[in-house]
Amino acid sequence: MVKITGFETHDVRFPTSLSGDGTDAMNTDCDYSSAYVALLTDSDLVGYGMTFTIGRGNDIVCAAIKEVANRLVGKDTESLFADMGKAWEYLVADPQLRWIGPEKGVIHIATGAVNNALWDMYARSRQKPLWKLVVDFTPEEIVKSAAWRYISDAITKEEALAMLKEREAGKKEREAKVRELGYPAYVTSAGWLGYSDEKVARLTKEAVAGGFNHFKMKVGANQADDLRRGKLIRSIIDDPQYLPPGAKPRDPNSEELRGKNAGPTGAVLMIDSNQVWDVPQAIEYVKGLEEIKPWFIEEPTAPDDILGHAAIRKALKPYGIGVATGEHAHNRMVFKQLLQAEAIDVVQIDSCRLAGVSEVLSVLLMAAKFGVPVCPHAGGVGLCEYVIHLSLIDYIAVSGTMERNVLEFVDHLHEHFVTPCSINSRGRYNVPLNPSEGYSIEMHKSSIAEYEWPNGTYWQSRRNEKA
C-alpha cells in the first residue's frame, strides 16, 4: 500500500518578456511561469503537476496549491486511482477553501495542478503515458473518472456512456493512425504582437517549411496594423513557393478545410484578440479584417460572457468568420453554457485553467455530444506537453475524429522538461510513447534551480546586474 506523504511546490518563472514572446493586445508583458507541484509518497512513486501564469501572482497560486495538495496527504494512492471522479470531487469540496472559488479563479487552477499531478502519478504507476492510460479505460471507467456535478442538463452519464461505447469500434485503428501520422498542430509563434514585420515574415516562412498548415496571429491593438500583418502572413502561407520541397497545395474545399476560409494552398489563418473588446466593438473590428479571411476570432470579449459570444457569432456568420474561446473558461459550467447557447464554433480547453484531467474529460464529452471540435489552447510553459495527451484522448476515445481539429503549438521552453513534446515534418505533434513519462510535465531539477523565483541563479544574477 502506497500512501501520499507530502508535496513540494516551486514558483518557476522564465523571462520571456525580454523577447516579446507571448505578447498580445491584453497581455503586453509576459514572463511565462509555472506553479509547479510534486506529490510525494512513501515509495519511489512521484506525481508532477503544474498550472500556468504569466508572472506576478505565481506565488499566490503556489500558496493555494499547498492548501489543496494537503488534502491528499495520508491518502492511499490505489484508493484514489480506483475512482478518480470521486478523488476530484474531494479536492474541490474543502468546506472552507471552496468559499474562495467556488470552482473558479486561483483556487481552481491550483486544484488543476494537484489533480494533474495525481493523474501523472496514476499513469506512472501503470507505466503508461497519460493518454494511453485513459484510452485503455473502459467506457465505464472514463465516465467514472470525469467531473459531473452541474452538467446533467447538458449531458448525462448515461448519454456519455452510450457515446463512448459507440466509439469503442475503431479505437485500435485510430490509435495506430495517429501514432503513424501524428496529431494536427497549428502555430502561434509567428504571430505575437511584439514582433516586427521582418520577424513575423521569417517565422511564418519557417513554419510553412516545417509542414504547418494552420497559423494564428494576435490582433486587437490597431486594426490597420492587424490588416497589414494579416496580409503579410497571407502573402506567405498562400504562396506555393514556400511549401516544403515536394509538398503540394491542399484542397481548400476538402472536408478537412471546409468552412475554414482556407486560401489557394489550403492554408488557414486564425486571429486572437485575448478579450480586449466589448461585444459591438468586437463585431465591427473583426468585420474590418474580413479581407484576410480568418477561420475564427478567438476570445473576442470577456471569457465569461456567454451571451456576448453568441451575439458575436451570429453577427459574424454572414462573413464566414467563426468564434472560438476557452483559454480562460474557468470551469465546465462555462463550456456547458457556451455550447447550449450555440455561442462558439470551436472549444478551446486549457489543460490547467480547468481543474485537471477529470474536468477536461467532462468538457470533451459535452463537446462531442454537441458536435463542436476541440482545439486546445497551448503555448505558455508546459501546456504543449500537457495538451497532446488530451487531444489524443479526445480523438481515440471520445470524439473519434481529428480531421478538422488542430492543436496549438508554440516553440518555447520545451527544453526545461524531461520528456518534451515534439513536432514531425508534417507539422503534427508526435505521440508521447515513453512509458515512464506520465503526463509529460516533469521539469528538469536544473531548470528549477536556475529559474525559481526569487532566488534561482538566473534571478539572482539579474538582481546583481541591476545593483
Tab-separated table of C-alpha atoms in Angstrom:
chain	number	residue	atom	x	y	z
A	1	MET	CA	0.000	0.000	0.000
A	2	VAL	CA	1.485	3.315	-1.187
A	3	LYS	CA	0.476	6.492	0.620
A	4	ILE	CA	0.916	10.159	-0.279
A	5	THR	CA	3.227	11.585	2.374
A	6	GLY	CA	3.725	15.189	1.292
A	7	PHE	CA	4.432	17.558	-1.562
A	8	GLU	CA	6.836	20.196	-2.866
A	9	THR	CA	5.912	23.397	-4.686
A	10	HIS	CA	8.087	25.619	-6.847
A	11	ASP	CA	7.460	29.111	-8.218
A	12	VAL	CA	9.312	28.921	-11.558
A	13	ARG	CA	9.410	31.975	-13.835
A	14	PHE	CA	11.035	32.462	-17.234
A	15	PRO	CA	11.973	35.953	-18.553
A	16	THR	CA	10.020	35.753	-21.827
A	17	SER	CA	9.073	39.447	-21.561
A	18	LEU	CA	12.605	40.291	-22.709
A	19	SER	CA	11.966	38.844	-26.184
A	20	GLY	CA	8.305	39.788	-26.630
A	21	ASP	CA	7.196	36.150	-26.595
A	22	GLY	CA	3.553	35.764	-25.644
A	23	THR	CA	2.620	39.397	-26.236
A	24	ASP	CA	-0.915	40.264	-27.310
A	25	ALA	CA	-3.351	43.154	-27.073
A	26	MET	CA	-4.258	42.371	-23.452
A	27	ASN	CA	-1.113	40.736	-22.069
A	28	THR	CA	1.743	43.034	-23.015
A	29	ASP	CA	4.391	41.918	-20.526
A	30	CYS	CA	4.541	38.132	-20.095
A	31	ASP	CA	7.029	36.153	-18.028
A	32	TYR	CA	5.845	32.604	-18.650
A	33	SER	CA	5.630	30.907	-15.269
A	34	SER	CA	4.899	27.521	-13.740
A	35	ALA	CA	3.262	26.992	-10.360
A	36	TYR	CA	4.725	23.527	-10.003
A	37	VAL	CA	3.956	20.709	-7.583
A	38	ALA	CA	5.394	17.263	-6.878
A	39	LEU	CA	3.229	14.833	-4.899
A	40	LEU	CA	5.451	12.549	-2.806
A	41	THR	CA	4.756	9.042	-1.489
A	42	ASP	CA	6.370	6.535	0.879
A	43	SER	CA	7.744	4.779	-2.221
A	44	ASP	CA	9.657	5.952	-5.311
A	45	LEU	CA	6.376	6.971	-6.957
A	46	VAL	CA	6.056	10.739	-7.551
A	47	GLY	CA	3.381	12.719	-9.390
A	48	TYR	CA	4.183	16.021	-11.117
A	49	GLY	CA	1.752	18.779	-11.976
A	50	MET	CA	1.652	22.500	-12.680
A	51	THR	CA	-0.529	25.355	-13.694
A	52	PHE	CA	0.469	28.266	-15.903
A	53	THR	CA	0.636	32.004	-15.156
A	54	ILE	CA	2.467	34.910	-16.784
A	55	GLY	CA	4.496	36.182	-13.829
A	56	ARG	CA	3.293	38.133	-10.820
A	57	GLY	CA	0.789	36.127	-8.829
A	58	ASN	CA	2.524	32.822	-9.452
A	59	ASP	CA	3.456	32.781	-5.756
A	60	ILE	CA	-0.219	33.199	-4.838
A	61	VAL	CA	-1.095	30.143	-6.900
A	62	CYS	CA	1.702	28.171	-5.226
A	63	ALA	CA	0.228	29.069	-1.834
A	64	ALA	CA	-3.168	27.787	-2.977
A	65	ILE	CA	-1.602	24.578	-4.329
A	66	LYS	CA	-0.203	23.855	-0.868
A	67	GLU	CA	-3.674	24.137	0.671
A	68	VAL	CA	-5.254	21.852	-1.941
A	69	ALA	CA	-2.420	19.297	-2.010
A	70	ASN	CA	-2.537	18.980	1.765
A	71	ARG	CA	-5.943	17.282	1.390
A	72	LEU	CA	-4.215	14.296	-0.232
A	73	VAL	CA	-1.569	13.737	2.434
A	74	GLY	CA	-2.096	10.367	4.104
A	75	LYS	CA	-4.334	9.051	1.320
A	76	ASP	CA	-3.783	5.605	-0.206
A	77	THR	CA	-2.905	6.014	-3.883
A	78	GLU	CA	-4.776	2.938	-5.104
A	79	SER	CA	-7.949	4.074	-3.366
A	80	LEU	CA	-7.676	7.402	-5.185
A	81	PHE	CA	-6.901	5.769	-8.543
A	82	ALA	CA	-9.896	3.439	-8.187
A	83	ASP	CA	-12.317	6.377	-8.526
A	84	MET	CA	-10.677	9.487	-9.975
A	85	GLY	CA	-14.013	11.256	-10.294
A	86	LYS	CA	-14.590	10.843	-6.587
A	87	ALA	CA	-10.990	11.973	-5.899
A	88	TRP	CA	-11.644	15.127	-7.962
A	89	GLU	CA	-14.840	15.850	-6.019
A	90	TYR	CA	-12.892	15.509	-2.788
A	91	LEU	CA	-10.263	18.028	-3.970
A	92	VAL	CA	-12.861	20.709	-4.750
A	93	ALA	CA	-15.007	20.063	-1.658
A	94	ASP	CA	-12.952	21.577	1.156
A	95	PRO	CA	-15.679	23.286	3.208
A	96	GLN	CA	-13.610	26.454	3.709
A	97	LEU	CA	-11.367	26.650	0.621
A	98	ARG	CA	-14.412	26.262	-1.623
A	99	TRP	CA	-15.646	29.669	-0.463
A	100	ILE	CA	-12.843	31.467	-2.306
A	101	GLY	CA	-13.934	29.947	-5.614
A	102	PRO	CA	-16.151	28.157	-5.860
A	103	GLU	CA	-14.557	26.293	-8.761
A	104	LYS	CA	-13.038	29.371	-10.336
A	105	GLY	CA	-10.030	31.639	-10.032
A	106	VAL	CA	-6.800	30.932	-8.177
A	107	ILE	CA	-8.201	28.103	-6.103
A	108	HIS	CA	-9.442	26.311	-9.229
A	109	ILE	CA	-6.218	26.489	-11.222
A	110	ALA	CA	-4.357	25.377	-8.098
A	111	THR	CA	-6.705	22.387	-7.956
A	112	GLY	CA	-5.854	21.752	-11.605
A	113	ALA	CA	-2.157	21.495	-10.772
A	114	VAL	CA	-2.868	18.996	-7.986
A	115	ASN	CA	-5.346	16.918	-9.984
A	116	ASN	CA	-2.925	16.805	-12.910
A	117	ALA	CA	-0.169	15.633	-10.533
A	118	LEU	CA	-2.445	12.866	-9.251
A	119	TRP	CA	-3.208	11.735	-12.815
A	120	ASP	CA	0.518	11.869	-13.612
A	121	MET	CA	1.177	9.634	-10.607
A	122	TYR	CA	-1.572	7.234	-11.723
A	123	ALA	CA	-0.113	6.947	-15.235
A	124	ARG	CA	3.427	6.456	-13.918
A	125	SER	CA	2.214	3.748	-11.540
A	126	ARG	CA	0.833	1.856	-14.558
A	127	GLN	CA	3.888	2.558	-16.746
A	128	LYS	CA	1.866	4.323	-19.418
A	129	PRO	CA	1.817	7.845	-20.799
A	130	LEU	CA	-1.309	9.620	-19.553
A	131	TRP	CA	-3.196	9.466	-22.867
A	132	LYS	CA	-2.641	5.706	-23.132
A	133	LEU	CA	-3.803	5.154	-19.560
A	134	VAL	CA	-7.129	6.843	-20.321
A	135	VAL	CA	-7.796	5.455	-23.819
A	136	ASP	CA	-7.273	1.967	-22.423
A	137	PHE	CA	-10.065	2.591	-19.895
A	138	THR	CA	-13.450	1.020	-20.476
A	139	PRO	CA	-16.265	3.469	-21.259
A	140	GLU	CA	-17.495	2.934	-17.703
A	141	GLU	CA	-14.068	3.847	-16.280
A	142	ILE	CA	-13.909	7.059	-18.339
A	143	VAL	CA	-17.356	8.127	-17.136
A	144	LYS	CA	-16.376	7.299	-13.563
A	145	SER	CA	-13.231	9.470	-13.901
A	146	ALA	CA	-14.984	12.658	-15.042
A	147	ALA	CA	-16.464	15.577	-13.064
A	148	TRP	CA	-20.279	15.501	-13.275
A	149	ARG	CA	-21.822	17.972	-10.854
A	150	TYR	CA	-23.790	20.825	-12.509
A	151	ILE	CA	-23.755	19.499	-16.111
A	152	SER	CA	-26.540	16.893	-16.218
A	153	ASP	CA	-28.777	19.352	-18.106
A	154	ALA	CA	-26.269	19.229	-20.965
A	155	ILE	CA	-25.130	15.601	-20.837
A	156	THR	CA	-25.956	12.707	-18.542
A	157	LYS	CA	-23.681	9.870	-17.506
A	158	GLU	CA	-25.936	7.522	-19.468
A	159	GLU	CA	-25.593	9.607	-22.649
A	160	ALA	CA	-21.830	9.766	-22.228
A	161	LEU	CA	-21.591	6.038	-21.682
A	162	ALA	CA	-23.629	5.273	-24.801
A	163	MET	CA	-21.493	7.644	-26.872
A	164	LEU	CA	-18.234	6.144	-25.584
A	165	LYS	CA	-19.472	2.622	-26.314
A	166	GLU	CA	-20.189	3.670	-29.904
A	167	ARG	CA	-16.625	4.989	-30.179
A	168	GLU	CA	-15.184	1.664	-28.999
A	169	ALA	CA	-15.373	0.455	-32.589
A	170	GLY	CA	-12.267	1.688	-34.384
A	171	LYS	CA	-10.276	2.705	-31.292
A	172	LYS	CA	-7.329	0.476	-32.183
A	173	GLU	CA	-7.324	1.732	-35.762
A	174	ARG	CA	-7.445	5.379	-34.649
A	175	GLU	CA	-4.594	4.830	-32.223
A	176	ALA	CA	-2.480	3.200	-34.944
A	177	LYS	CA	-3.289	6.036	-37.360
A	178	VAL	CA	-2.309	8.850	-35.006
A	179	ARG	CA	0.861	7.028	-33.948
A	180	GLU	CA	1.849	6.933	-37.623
A	181	LEU	CA	0.790	10.432	-38.710
A	182	GLY	CA	0.890	12.491	-35.512
A	183	TYR	CA	-1.820	14.880	-34.293
A	184	PRO	CA	-2.554	18.032	-36.396
A	185	ALA	CA	-0.991	21.217	-34.995
A	186	TYR	CA	-1.184	24.938	-35.658
A	187	VAL	CA	1.478	27.516	-34.937
A	188	THR	CA	1.174	30.768	-32.980
A	189	SER	CA	4.886	31.532	-32.618
A	190	ALA	CA	4.929	33.796	-35.696
A	191	GLY	CA	2.014	35.978	-34.661
A	192	TRP	CA	2.861	37.738	-31.387
A	193	LEU	CA	2.052	41.460	-31.361
A	194	GLY	CA	5.501	42.371	-30.051
A	195	TYR	CA	7.294	41.039	-33.148
A	196	SER	CA	8.498	43.171	-36.071
A	197	ASP	CA	7.156	42.523	-39.573
A	198	GLU	CA	10.546	41.090	-40.516
A	199	LYS	CA	10.415	38.593	-37.662
A	200	VAL	CA	6.801	37.698	-38.453
A	201	ALA	CA	7.712	37.013	-42.095
A	202	ARG	CA	10.756	34.925	-41.190
A	203	LEU	CA	8.924	32.823	-38.620
A	204	THR	CA	5.941	32.327	-40.933
A	205	LYS	CA	8.190	31.046	-43.735
A	206	GLU	CA	9.884	28.706	-41.280
A	207	ALA	CA	6.508	27.400	-40.101
A	208	VAL	CA	5.310	26.729	-43.667
A	209	ALA	CA	8.584	24.947	-44.424
A	210	GLY	CA	8.056	22.914	-41.248
A	211	GLY	CA	4.819	21.472	-42.598
A	212	PHE	CA	2.302	23.650	-40.730
A	213	ASN	CA	-0.969	24.444	-42.482
A	214	HIS	CA	-2.811	26.452	-39.788
A	215	PHE	CA	-1.461	29.755	-38.413
A	216	LYS	CA	-2.671	32.177	-35.740
A	217	MET	CA	-1.893	35.853	-35.240
A	218	LYS	CA	-2.704	38.213	-32.398
A	219	VAL	CA	-4.960	41.208	-33.101
A	220	GLY	CA	-6.725	43.979	-31.241
A	221	ALA	CA	-4.269	46.821	-30.683
A	222	ASN	CA	-4.669	48.608	-34.035
A	223	GLN	CA	-6.906	47.477	-36.890
A	224	ALA	CA	-4.729	48.909	-39.662
A	225	ASP	CA	-1.638	47.206	-38.223
A	226	ASP	CA	-3.541	43.937	-37.896
A	227	LEU	CA	-4.677	44.134	-41.508
A	228	ARG	CA	-1.107	44.800	-42.665
A	229	ARG	CA	0.317	41.911	-40.643
A	230	GLY	CA	-2.500	39.623	-41.748
A	231	LYS	CA	-1.840	40.412	-45.408
A	232	LEU	CA	1.861	39.776	-44.829
A	233	ILE	CA	1.170	36.338	-43.324
A	234	ARG	CA	-1.361	35.540	-46.051
A	235	SER	CA	1.133	36.502	-48.764
A	236	ILE	CA	3.440	33.788	-47.459
A	237	ILE	CA	1.070	30.972	-46.476
A	238	ASP	CA	-0.936	31.330	-49.725
A	239	ASP	CA	2.164	31.197	-51.952
A	240	PRO	CA	3.143	27.670	-53.131
A	241	GLN	CA	6.826	28.662	-53.411
A	242	TYR	CA	7.193	28.494	-49.617
A	243	LEU	CA	5.807	24.960	-49.270
A	244	PRO	CA	8.264	22.227	-48.244
A	245	PRO	CA	10.066	20.524	-51.172
A	246	GLY	CA	7.731	18.056	-52.847
A	247	ALA	CA	4.660	19.252	-50.945
A	248	LYS	CA	1.525	20.010	-52.939
A	249	PRO	CA	-1.155	22.582	-52.081
A	250	ARG	CA	-4.107	21.143	-50.146
A	251	ASP	CA	-7.637	21.316	-51.497
A	252	PRO	CA	-9.384	24.294	-49.819
A	253	ASN	CA	-12.728	22.595	-50.470
A	254	SER	CA	-11.843	19.311	-48.785
A	255	GLU	CA	-13.843	18.126	-45.773
A	256	GLU	CA	-10.838	18.858	-43.563
A	257	LEU	CA	-10.806	22.523	-44.619
A	258	ARG	CA	-14.492	23.159	-45.327
A	259	GLY	CA	-15.683	26.377	-43.692
A	260	LYS	CA	-12.191	27.405	-42.572
A	261	ASN	CA	-11.632	30.182	-45.164
A	262	ALA	CA	-8.603	28.295	-46.491
A	263	GLY	CA	-6.512	30.046	-49.153
A	264	PRO	CA	-5.299	28.677	-52.527
A	265	THR	CA	-2.673	26.417	-50.921
A	266	GLY	CA	-5.171	25.187	-48.331
A	267	ALA	CA	-3.612	27.315	-45.584
A	268	VAL	CA	-5.801	28.538	-42.730
A	269	LEU	CA	-5.395	31.758	-40.713
A	270	MET	CA	-6.912	32.332	-37.260
A	271	ILE	CA	-6.942	35.537	-35.190
A	272	ASP	CA	-6.943	36.063	-31.413
A	273	SER	CA	-7.766	39.272	-29.540
A	274	ASN	CA	-7.352	37.987	-25.962
A	275	GLN	CA	-10.575	39.569	-24.633
A	276	VAL	CA	-9.904	43.235	-25.414
A	277	TRP	CA	-13.277	44.229	-26.921
A	278	ASP	CA	-16.847	44.906	-25.872
A	279	VAL	CA	-19.382	42.973	-27.949
A	280	PRO	CA	-20.301	45.672	-30.537
A	281	GLN	CA	-16.626	46.666	-30.842
A	282	ALA	CA	-15.636	43.054	-31.492
A	283	ILE	CA	-18.161	42.704	-34.274
A	284	GLU	CA	-17.125	45.888	-36.092
A	285	TYR	CA	-13.387	45.304	-35.631
A	286	VAL	CA	-13.468	41.752	-36.971
A	287	LYS	CA	-15.663	42.738	-39.916
A	288	GLY	CA	-12.808	45.058	-40.865
A	289	LEU	CA	-10.451	42.074	-41.038
A	290	GLU	CA	-12.647	40.089	-43.449
A	291	GLU	CA	-10.085	40.632	-46.226
A	292	ILE	CA	-7.516	38.344	-44.550
A	293	LYS	CA	-10.115	35.547	-44.359
A	294	PRO	CA	-9.786	34.294	-40.777
A	295	TRP	CA	-11.343	30.957	-39.845
A	296	PHE	CA	-12.250	32.257	-36.393
A	297	ILE	CA	-11.751	35.051	-33.905
A	298	GLU	CA	-10.545	33.709	-30.558
A	299	GLU	CA	-11.548	35.311	-27.243
A	300	PRO	CA	-13.298	38.326	-28.812
A	301	THR	CA	-14.699	39.514	-25.479
A	302	ALA	CA	-14.834	38.678	-21.756
A	303	PRO	CA	-14.371	34.916	-21.336
A	304	ASP	CA	-17.408	34.582	-19.044
A	305	ASP	CA	-19.799	36.416	-21.394
A	306	ILE	CA	-21.764	33.548	-22.927
A	307	LEU	CA	-24.476	35.694	-24.500
A	308	GLY	CA	-21.848	38.127	-25.798
A	309	HIS	CA	-20.072	35.319	-27.621
A	310	ALA	CA	-23.393	34.149	-29.041
A	311	ALA	CA	-24.143	37.653	-30.357
A	312	ILE	CA	-20.697	37.956	-31.925
A	313	ARG	CA	-21.002	34.539	-33.571
A	314	LYS	CA	-24.411	35.399	-35.018
A	315	ALA	CA	-23.167	38.749	-36.371
A	316	LEU	CA	-20.001	37.328	-37.956
A	317	LYS	CA	-21.629	34.260	-39.507
A	318	PRO	CA	-22.563	36.088	-42.771
A	319	TYR	CA	-18.890	36.981	-43.156
A	320	GLY	CA	-17.796	33.355	-42.853
A	321	ILE	CA	-15.881	34.001	-39.619
A	322	GLY	CA	-16.381	31.721	-36.617
A	323	VAL	CA	-15.844	32.201	-32.886
A	324	ALA	CA	-13.567	30.234	-30.561
A	325	THR	CA	-12.926	30.512	-26.849
A	326	GLY	CA	-11.995	28.521	-23.760
A	327	GLU	CA	-8.469	29.505	-22.748
A	328	HIS	CA	-9.953	31.407	-19.804
A	329	ALA	CA	-13.210	29.463	-19.461
A	330	HIS	CA	-12.690	28.660	-15.840
A	331	ASN	CA	-14.842	25.557	-15.431
A	332	ARG	CA	-17.068	23.018	-17.188
A	333	MET	CA	-20.180	25.098	-16.471
A	334	VAL	CA	-18.945	27.936	-18.685
A	335	PHE	CA	-18.342	25.460	-21.513
A	336	LYS	CA	-21.778	23.948	-20.911
A	337	GLN	CA	-23.433	27.316	-21.421
A	338	LEU	CA	-21.285	28.242	-24.444
A	339	LEU	CA	-22.388	25.006	-26.104
A	340	GLN	CA	-26.029	25.306	-25.075
A	341	ALA	CA	-26.194	28.899	-26.361
A	342	GLU	CA	-24.550	27.931	-29.682
A	343	ALA	CA	-22.004	30.652	-28.920
A	344	ILE	CA	-18.831	29.019	-30.307
A	345	ASP	CA	-17.614	27.104	-33.346
A	346	VAL	CA	-14.501	25.769	-31.600
A	347	VAL	CA	-13.982	24.595	-27.998
A	348	GLN	CA	-10.556	25.603	-26.675
A	349	ILE	CA	-9.903	23.706	-23.470
A	350	ASP	CA	-6.924	24.682	-21.350
A	351	SER	CA	-5.097	21.878	-19.530
A	352	CYS	CA	-4.744	23.774	-16.259
A	353	ARG	CA	-7.337	26.563	-16.366
A	354	LEU	CA	-9.796	23.723	-15.912
A	355	ALA	CA	-9.177	21.813	-12.694
A	356	GLY	CA	-7.236	18.921	-14.166
A	357	VAL	CA	-7.881	15.873	-16.323
A	358	SER	CA	-11.156	14.901	-14.645
A	359	GLU	CA	-12.838	18.200	-15.517
A	360	VAL	CA	-11.310	18.164	-19.004
A	361	LEU	CA	-12.968	14.783	-19.628
A	362	SER	CA	-16.345	16.354	-18.844
A	363	VAL	CA	-15.804	19.111	-21.407
A	364	LEU	CA	-14.587	16.659	-24.057
A	365	LEU	CA	-17.746	14.615	-23.576
A	366	MET	CA	-20.006	17.680	-23.843
A	367	ALA	CA	-18.213	18.947	-26.956
A	368	ALA	CA	-18.568	15.542	-28.611
A	369	LYS	CA	-22.291	15.442	-27.853
A	370	PHE	CA	-22.795	18.945	-29.299
A	371	GLY	CA	-20.604	18.171	-32.330
A	372	VAL	CA	-18.160	21.031	-31.758
A	373	PRO	CA	-14.451	20.372	-32.462
A	374	VAL	CA	-11.942	20.689	-29.619
A	375	CYS	CA	-8.776	22.645	-30.466
A	376	PRO	CA	-6.937	23.100	-27.141
A	377	HIS	CA	-5.083	26.200	-26.043
A	378	ALA	CA	-1.376	25.568	-25.560
A	379	GLY	CA	1.812	27.631	-25.707
A	380	GLY	CA	2.929	29.104	-22.421
A	381	VAL	CA	5.236	26.801	-20.483
A	382	GLY	CA	4.285	23.137	-20.170
A	383	LEU	CA	0.921	23.492	-21.891
A	384	CYS	CA	2.059	21.868	-25.141
A	385	GLU	CA	3.476	18.964	-23.128
A	386	TYR	CA	0.115	18.585	-21.423
A	387	VAL	CA	-2.418	19.033	-24.203
A	388	ILE	CA	-1.179	16.489	-26.711
A	389	HIS	CA	-2.380	13.881	-24.205
A	390	LEU	CA	-5.829	15.496	-24.047
A	391	SER	CA	-6.208	15.695	-27.827
A	392	LEU	CA	-5.222	12.051	-28.160
A	393	ILE	CA	-7.855	11.071	-25.577
A	394	ASP	CA	-10.444	13.106	-27.482
A	395	TYR	CA	-9.598	11.557	-30.861
A	396	ILE	CA	-9.134	7.940	-29.866
A	397	ALA	CA	-11.788	7.518	-27.161
A	398	VAL	CA	-14.266	10.415	-27.196
A	399	SER	CA	-14.975	12.267	-30.470
A	400	GLY	CA	-13.409	9.735	-32.837
A	401	THR	CA	-12.218	12.464	-35.195
A	402	MET	CA	-9.162	14.644	-35.724
A	403	GLU	CA	-9.788	15.618	-39.350
A	404	ARG	CA	-10.953	19.173	-38.541
A	405	ASN	CA	-9.080	19.546	-35.248
A	406	VAL	CA	-5.806	21.367	-34.703
A	407	LEU	CA	-3.784	21.653	-31.514
A	408	GLU	CA	-1.855	24.843	-30.757
A	409	PHE	CA	1.935	24.660	-30.783
A	410	VAL	CA	4.339	27.345	-29.601
A	411	ASP	CA	8.053	26.646	-29.795
A	412	HIS	CA	9.073	27.978	-26.378
A	413	LEU	CA	10.659	26.459	-23.252
A	414	HIS	CA	10.265	22.760	-24.098
A	415	GLU	CA	13.905	22.161	-23.180
A	416	HIS	CA	13.042	22.522	-19.497
A	417	PHE	CA	11.030	19.272	-19.445
A	418	VAL	CA	12.361	15.742	-19.068
A	419	THR	CA	10.079	14.449	-21.858
A	420	PRO	CA	9.352	17.457	-24.090
A	421	CYS	CA	6.754	17.383	-26.836
A	422	SER	CA	7.925	17.371	-30.445
A	423	ILE	CA	6.627	18.115	-33.947
A	424	ASN	CA	7.220	15.978	-37.031
A	425	SER	CA	7.901	17.058	-40.623
A	426	ARG	CA	4.157	17.112	-41.367
A	427	GLY	CA	3.579	19.876	-38.825
A	428	ARG	CA	1.967	17.413	-36.391
A	429	TYR	CA	2.602	16.519	-32.765
A	430	ASN	CA	4.400	13.237	-32.263
A	431	VAL	CA	2.579	10.837	-29.931
A	432	PRO	CA	4.261	10.546	-26.476
A	433	LEU	CA	5.365	6.925	-26.108
A	434	ASN	CA	7.697	6.819	-23.093
A	435	PRO	CA	6.008	4.520	-20.539
A	436	SER	CA	7.633	6.435	-17.671
A	437	GLU	CA	6.607	9.977	-18.626
A	438	GLY	CA	3.080	10.052	-17.233
A	439	TYR	CA	1.600	13.445	-18.112
A	440	SER	CA	4.957	14.673	-19.545
A	441	ILE	CA	5.253	17.605	-17.140
A	442	GLU	CA	8.271	16.646	-15.013
A	443	MET	CA	10.698	19.570	-15.097
A	444	HIS	CA	14.491	19.291	-15.001
A	445	LYS	CA	15.807	19.992	-11.500
A	446	SER	CA	18.459	22.223	-13.072
A	447	SER	CA	15.745	24.396	-14.671
A	448	ILE	CA	14.000	24.783	-11.317
A	449	ALA	CA	17.297	25.709	-9.628
A	450	GLU	CA	18.003	28.327	-12.292
A	451	TYR	CA	14.578	29.936	-12.688
A	452	GLU	CA	12.840	29.520	-9.323
A	453	TRP	CA	11.592	32.873	-8.050
A	454	PRO	CA	13.087	34.821	-6.372
A	455	ASN	CA	16.328	33.011	-5.521
A	456	GLY	CA	17.113	30.912	-8.589
A	457	THR	CA	20.516	31.559	-10.084
A	458	TYR	CA	19.096	33.440	-13.082
A	459	TRP	CA	17.057	35.865	-10.967
A	460	GLN	CA	19.941	36.379	-8.531
A	461	SER	CA	22.230	37.320	-11.422
A	462	ARG	CA	19.610	39.775	-12.752
A	463	ARG	CA	19.439	41.499	-9.363
A	464	ASN	CA	23.246	41.662	-9.203
A	465	GLU	CA	23.375	43.226	-12.664
A	466	LYS	CA	20.861	45.884	-11.662
A	467	ALA	CA	22.747	46.595	-8.458
